[in-house]
Amino acid sequence: MLTVDAIKTQARALGFDLCGIAPAVALPELTHLRQWLDRGYAGDMVYLHKSADTRADIRNFLPTARSVIVTGTVYYTEPPEPVDGPHAHIARYALGEDYHLVLAERLETLVASLREMHGQPFDAAIFVDKHHVQERVFAKHAGIGWVGKNTCVINPQLGSWLFLAGVAVSLDLPADQPVADHCGACTLCIDSCPTGALVDDYQLDATKCISYLTIELDSAIPEAQRASIGDHLYGCDICQDVCPWNLTPLATLDPAWQPRAGRRQQVDPAELWSRSDFELHGLVEGSAMVHTTMSRLRRNLAVVLGNTQPDIAADLLSRDVWPTRRSALSAATPLVQEHVRWAMAESREPKA
């Protein structure tokens, strides 16, 4: 027999740390996306404009939807021992396997189990980030957590290091109760953002966010924002690192989220730059980073070098061998070369 308890038990057995049920209705928070887009906060993420109408109602995603099963999966892993010297920061979610693939496979297995338990046909459609579903809204109404001032879903027991995913189903399931907001007067995430991307409580201007600038932006990073990127090669964890609800995070032992060999948060930017494109691809292979381009990765790396190693940036970046060598063609693209020139200029700036 298919019950909510049975669904949650099976979800935990498949590696999901949290599972809740939300109603498949036009929840009021779903309208906030259009307002956010109208403010220009999406920047160059045109796909959000194109899919805004679909995202406004889960029944546009699955017309027969009656309920939404939402899962939360902890991806936080124990940080490595600190090392001396500059390092390139990679967001924690990208250190392990590509969550899009891992979670989709687990959700498909979950749906197959539910069909077997139910014994009757029902419609189901899974979603994992790239699908046209506002996961955070349904996570809130499924009791997974509240949407914090840093716009991440925060669970009172597990914090915010969570992958969100789920399944829209045509089954009429009893919904869980939303979790109350516990951010209170805290503004640590807002105060700690180096680029001022959190423009107000619960309001993110993506065009200022390091994650947007290093991942989503196809073109040049605005020069005025490059210094604020610091050592962030891919994504940013600052607003989660400072959150009191993540003070003592539960580290997952799930092999899928452990940093793969050669992919860690404390890799030397100069060593990375010296890699060929093939060798640099080894950093992203099999992870969520595979969705970026080599030119964007080198663009980011040039900025990190200019910020963290200005004393050697000019010598390293000006070497003819890398911009012209066939094994590192990405370094010669106009996008990367523009950022190389900026980094070299930074190395010549007098430092206080």
mmCIF file with all atom_site columns, C-alpha atoms in Angstrom, residues 226-331:
data_model
loop_
_atom_site.group_PDB
_atom_site.id
_atom_site.type_symbol
_atom_site.label_atom_id
_atom_site.label_alt_id
_atom_site.label_comp_id
_atom_site.label_asym_id
_atom_site.label_entity_id
_atom_site.label_seq_id
_atom_site.pdbx_PDB_ins_code
_atom_site.Cartn_x
_atom_site.Cartn_y
_atom_site.Cartn_z
_atom_site.occupancy
_atom_site.B_iso_or_equiv
_atom_site.pdbx_formal_charge
_atom_site.auth_seq_id
_atom_site.auth_comp_id
_atom_site.auth_asym_id
_atom_site.auth_atom_id
_atom_site.pdbx_PDB_model_num
ATOM 1   C CA . ARG A 1 226 ? 36.565 41.222 -10.731 1.00 0.00 ? 226 ARG A CA 1
ATOM 2   C CA . ALA A 1 227 ? 38.456 42.121 -7.566  1.00 0.00 ? 227 ALA A CA 1
ATOM 3   C CA . SER A 1 228 ? 35.456 41.090 -5.439  1.00 0.00 ? 228 SER A CA 1
ATOM 4   C CA . ILE A 1 229 ? 35.567 37.601 -6.921  1.00 0.00 ? 229 ILE A CA 1
ATOM 5   C CA . GLY A 1 230 ? 38.748 36.960 -4.971  1.00 0.00 ? 230 GLY A CA 1
ATOM 6   C CA . ASP A 1 231 ? 39.800 33.297 -5.211  1.00 0.00 ? 231 ASP A CA 1
ATOM 7   C CA . HIS A 1 232 ? 36.450 31.952 -6.446  1.00 0.00 ? 232 HIS A CA 1
ATOM 8   C CA . LEU A 1 233 ? 37.056 29.851 -9.530  1.00 0.00 ? 233 LEU A CA 1
ATOM 9   C CA . TYR A 1 234 ? 33.604 28.306 -9.749  1.00 0.00 ? 234 TYR A CA 1
ATOM 10  C CA . GLY A 1 235 ? 30.659 29.362 -7.617  1.00 0.00 ? 235 GLY A CA 1
ATOM 11  C CA . CYS A 1 236 ? 30.584 30.684 -4.068  1.00 0.00 ? 236 CYS A CA 1
ATOM 12  C CA . ASP A 1 237 ? 29.630 29.343 -0.622  1.00 0.00 ? 237 ASP A CA 1
ATOM 13  C CA . ILE A 1 238 ? 30.064 32.464 1.515   1.00 0.00 ? 238 ILE A CA 1
ATOM 14  C CA . CYS A 1 239 ? 26.387 33.095 2.324   1.00 0.00 ? 239 CYS A CA 1
ATOM 15  C CA . GLN A 1 240 ? 26.079 29.479 3.479   1.00 0.00 ? 240 GLN A CA 1
ATOM 16  C CA . ASP A 1 241 ? 29.414 29.362 5.304   1.00 0.00 ? 241 ASP A CA 1
ATOM 17  C CA . VAL A 1 242 ? 28.407 32.244 7.571   1.00 0.00 ? 242 VAL A CA 1
ATOM 18  C CA . CYS A 1 243 ? 24.833 31.073 8.236   1.00 0.00 ? 243 CYS A CA 1
ATOM 19  C CA . PRO A 1 244 ? 24.350 30.154 11.934  1.00 0.00 ? 244 PRO A CA 1
ATOM 20  C CA . TRP A 1 245 ? 22.181 27.221 10.870  1.00 0.00 ? 245 TRP A CA 1
ATOM 21  C CA . ASN A 1 246 ? 25.301 25.752 9.240   1.00 0.00 ? 246 ASN A CA 1
ATOM 22  C CA . LEU A 1 247 ? 27.481 26.252 12.318  1.00 0.00 ? 247 LEU A CA 1
ATOM 23  C CA . THR A 1 248 ? 27.869 22.506 12.891  1.00 0.00 ? 248 THR A CA 1
ATOM 24  C CA . PRO A 1 249 ? 26.907 20.973 9.534   1.00 0.00 ? 249 PRO A CA 1
ATOM 25  C CA . LEU A 1 250 ? 26.269 17.279 9.193   1.00 0.00 ? 250 LEU A CA 1
ATOM 26  C CA . ALA A 1 251 ? 28.833 15.905 6.761   1.00 0.00 ? 251 ALA A CA 1
ATOM 27  C CA . THR A 1 252 ? 27.491 13.317 4.358   1.00 0.00 ? 252 THR A CA 1
ATOM 28  C CA . LEU A 1 253 ? 29.234 9.982  3.868   1.00 0.00 ? 253 LEU A CA 1
ATOM 29  C CA . ASP A 1 254 ? 27.492 9.384  0.537   1.00 0.00 ? 254 ASP A CA 1
ATOM 30  C CA . PRO A 1 255 ? 30.254 8.459  -1.952  1.00 0.00 ? 255 PRO A CA 1
ATOM 31  C CA . ALA A 1 256 ? 28.511 10.467 -4.706  1.00 0.00 ? 256 ALA A CA 1
ATOM 32  C CA . TRP A 1 257 ? 29.285 13.792 -3.035  1.00 0.00 ? 257 TRP A CA 1
ATOM 33  C CA . GLN A 1 258 ? 32.853 13.155 -1.902  1.00 0.00 ? 258 GLN A CA 1
ATOM 34  C CA . PRO A 1 259 ? 35.466 15.220 -3.776  1.00 0.00 ? 259 PRO A CA 1
ATOM 35  C CA . ARG A 1 260 ? 36.815 13.213 -6.666  1.00 0.00 ? 260 ARG A CA 1
ATOM 36  C CA . ALA A 1 261 ? 40.539 12.731 -7.159  1.00 0.00 ? 261 ALA A CA 1
ATOM 37  C CA . GLY A 1 262 ? 42.067 15.905 -8.571  1.00 0.00 ? 262 GLY A CA 1
ATOM 38  C CA . ARG A 1 263 ? 39.058 18.045 -7.608  1.00 0.00 ? 263 ARG A CA 1
ATOM 39  C CA . ARG A 1 264 ? 39.411 19.905 -4.362  1.00 0.00 ? 264 ARG A CA 1
ATOM 40  C CA . GLN A 1 265 ? 38.842 23.358 -2.948  1.00 0.00 ? 265 GLN A CA 1
ATOM 41  C CA . GLN A 1 266 ? 42.502 24.135 -2.323  1.00 0.00 ? 266 GLN A CA 1
ATOM 42  C CA . VAL A 1 267 ? 44.127 23.677 -5.709  1.00 0.00 ? 267 VAL A CA 1
ATOM 43  C CA . ASP A 1 268 ? 46.882 26.122 -6.721  1.00 0.00 ? 268 ASP A CA 1
ATOM 44  C CA . PRO A 1 269 ? 45.652 28.581 -9.400  1.00 0.00 ? 269 PRO A CA 1
ATOM 45  C CA . ALA A 1 270 ? 49.095 28.790 -11.010 1.00 0.00 ? 270 ALA A CA 1
ATOM 46  C CA . GLU A 1 271 ? 49.256 25.016 -11.331 1.00 0.00 ? 271 GLU A CA 1
ATOM 47  C CA . LEU A 1 272 ? 45.775 24.996 -12.865 1.00 0.00 ? 272 LEU A CA 1
ATOM 48  C CA . TRP A 1 273 ? 46.705 27.642 -15.420 1.00 0.00 ? 273 TRP A CA 1
ATOM 49  C CA . SER A 1 274 ? 49.718 25.613 -16.502 1.00 0.00 ? 274 SER A CA 1
ATOM 50  C CA . ARG A 1 275 ? 47.530 22.629 -17.402 1.00 0.00 ? 275 ARG A CA 1
ATOM 51  C CA . SER A 1 276 ? 46.572 21.886 -20.975 1.00 0.00 ? 276 SER A CA 1
ATOM 52  C CA . ASP A 1 277 ? 42.885 22.048 -21.881 1.00 0.00 ? 277 ASP A CA 1
ATOM 53  C CA . PHE A 1 278 ? 42.753 18.257 -21.692 1.00 0.00 ? 278 PHE A CA 1
ATOM 54  C CA . GLU A 1 279 ? 44.299 18.256 -18.222 1.00 0.00 ? 279 GLU A CA 1
ATOM 55  C CA . LEU A 1 280 ? 42.048 21.092 -17.075 1.00 0.00 ? 280 LEU A CA 1
ATOM 56  C CA . HIS A 1 281 ? 39.052 19.134 -18.290 1.00 0.00 ? 281 HIS A CA 1
ATOM 57  C CA . GLY A 1 282 ? 39.984 16.518 -15.720 1.00 0.00 ? 282 GLY A CA 1
ATOM 58  C CA . LEU A 1 283 ? 38.970 19.055 -13.060 1.00 0.00 ? 283 LEU A CA 1
ATOM 59  C CA . VAL A 1 284 ? 35.402 19.265 -14.354 1.00 0.00 ? 284 VAL A CA 1
ATOM 60  C CA . GLU A 1 285 ? 34.798 15.797 -15.773 1.00 0.00 ? 285 GLU A CA 1
ATOM 61  C CA . GLY A 1 286 ? 31.928 13.944 -14.126 1.00 0.00 ? 286 GLY A CA 1
ATOM 62  C CA . SER A 1 287 ? 30.854 16.904 -11.993 1.00 0.00 ? 287 SER A CA 1
ATOM 63  C CA . ALA A 1 288 ? 28.265 19.659 -12.331 1.00 0.00 ? 288 ALA A CA 1
ATOM 64  C CA . MET A 1 289 ? 31.135 21.791 -13.651 1.00 0.00 ? 289 MET A CA 1
ATOM 65  C CA . VAL A 1 290 ? 30.973 19.903 -16.932 1.00 0.00 ? 290 VAL A CA 1
ATOM 66  C CA . HIS A 1 291 ? 28.220 22.302 -18.001 1.00 0.00 ? 291 HIS A CA 1
ATOM 67  C CA . THR A 1 292 ? 30.668 25.207 -18.241 1.00 0.00 ? 292 THR A CA 1
ATOM 68  C CA . THR A 1 293 ? 33.062 25.902 -21.137 1.00 0.00 ? 293 THR A CA 1
ATOM 69  C CA . MET A 1 294 ? 36.837 25.759 -21.026 1.00 0.00 ? 294 MET A CA 1
ATOM 70  C CA . SER A 1 295 ? 37.043 29.422 -22.032 1.00 0.00 ? 295 SER A CA 1
ATOM 71  C CA . ARG A 1 296 ? 34.830 30.488 -19.134 1.00 0.00 ? 296 ARG A CA 1
ATOM 72  C CA . LEU A 1 297 ? 36.885 28.384 -16.736 1.00 0.00 ? 297 LEU A CA 1
ATOM 73  C CA . ARG A 1 298 ? 40.138 29.972 -17.929 1.00 0.00 ? 298 ARG A CA 1
ATOM 74  C CA . ARG A 1 299 ? 38.482 33.408 -17.820 1.00 0.00 ? 299 ARG A CA 1
ATOM 75  C CA . ASN A 1 300 ? 37.709 32.808 -14.147 1.00 0.00 ? 300 ASN A CA 1
ATOM 76  C CA . LEU A 1 301 ? 41.184 31.438 -13.530 1.00 0.00 ? 301 LEU A CA 1
ATOM 77  C CA . ALA A 1 302 ? 42.818 34.545 -14.978 1.00 0.00 ? 302 ALA A CA 1
ATOM 78  C CA . VAL A 1 303 ? 40.774 36.689 -12.580 1.00 0.00 ? 303 VAL A CA 1
ATOM 79  C CA . VAL A 1 304 ? 41.706 34.469 -9.617  1.00 0.00 ? 304 VAL A CA 1
ATOM 80  C CA . LEU A 1 305 ? 45.397 34.749 -10.540 1.00 0.00 ? 305 LEU A CA 1
ATOM 81  C CA . GLY A 1 306 ? 45.142 38.519 -10.791 1.00 0.00 ? 306 GLY A CA 1
ATOM 82  C CA . ASN A 1 307 ? 43.515 38.633 -7.368  1.00 0.00 ? 307 ASN A CA 1
ATOM 83  C CA . THR A 1 308 ? 45.629 36.105 -5.486  1.00 0.00 ? 308 THR A CA 1
ATOM 84  C CA . GLN A 1 309 ? 49.055 35.980 -7.146  1.00 0.00 ? 309 GLN A CA 1
ATOM 85  C CA . PRO A 1 310 ? 49.667 39.386 -8.731  1.00 0.00 ? 310 PRO A CA 1
ATOM 86  C CA . ASP A 1 311 ? 53.404 39.026 -8.153  1.00 0.00 ? 311 ASP A CA 1
ATOM 87  C CA . ILE A 1 312 ? 53.634 36.098 -10.565 1.00 0.00 ? 312 ILE A CA 1
ATOM 88  C CA . ALA A 1 313 ? 50.537 36.701 -12.701 1.00 0.00 ? 313 ALA A CA 1
ATOM 89  C CA . ALA A 1 314 ? 52.326 38.801 -15.311 1.00 0.00 ? 314 ALA A CA 1
ATOM 90  C CA . ASP A 1 315 ? 55.095 36.261 -15.808 1.00 0.00 ? 315 ASP A CA 1
ATOM 91  C CA . LEU A 1 316 ? 52.766 33.262 -15.840 1.00 0.00 ? 316 LEU A CA 1
ATOM 92  C CA . LEU A 1 317 ? 50.053 34.708 -18.047 1.00 0.00 ? 317 LEU A CA 1
ATOM 93  C CA . SER A 1 318 ? 52.377 36.329 -20.575 1.00 0.00 ? 318 SER A CA 1
ATOM 94  C CA . ARG A 1 319 ? 54.210 33.133 -21.475 1.00 0.00 ? 319 ARG A CA 1
ATOM 95  C CA . ASP A 1 320 ? 53.789 32.583 -25.191 1.00 0.00 ? 320 ASP A CA 1
ATOM 96  C CA . VAL A 1 321 ? 53.693 28.824 -24.775 1.00 0.00 ? 321 VAL A CA 1
ATOM 97  C CA . TRP A 1 322 ? 50.186 28.712 -23.292 1.00 0.00 ? 322 TRP A CA 1
ATOM 98  C CA . PRO A 1 323 ? 48.192 31.188 -25.431 1.00 0.00 ? 323 PRO A CA 1
ATOM 99  C CA . THR A 1 324 ? 49.589 29.660 -28.625 1.00 0.00 ? 324 THR A CA 1
ATOM 100 C CA . ARG A 1 325 ? 50.018 25.997 -27.737 1.00 0.00 ? 325 ARG A CA 1
ATOM 101 C CA . ARG A 1 326 ? 47.422 23.809 -29.430 1.00 0.00 ? 326 ARG A CA 1
ATOM 102 C CA . SER A 1 327 ? 46.778 21.907 -26.207 1.00 0.00 ? 327 SER A CA 1
ATOM 103 C CA . ALA A 1 328 ? 45.597 25.094 -24.508 1.00 0.00 ? 328 ALA A CA 1
ATOM 104 C CA . LEU A 1 329 ? 43.639 26.837 -27.257 1.00 0.00 ? 329 LEU A CA 1
ATOM 105 C CA . SER A 1 330 ? 41.095 28.174 -24.746 1.00 0.00 ? 330 SER A CA 1
ATOM 106 C CA . ALA A 1 331 ? 43.773 30.509 -23.377 1.00 0.00 ? 331 ALA A CA 1
#
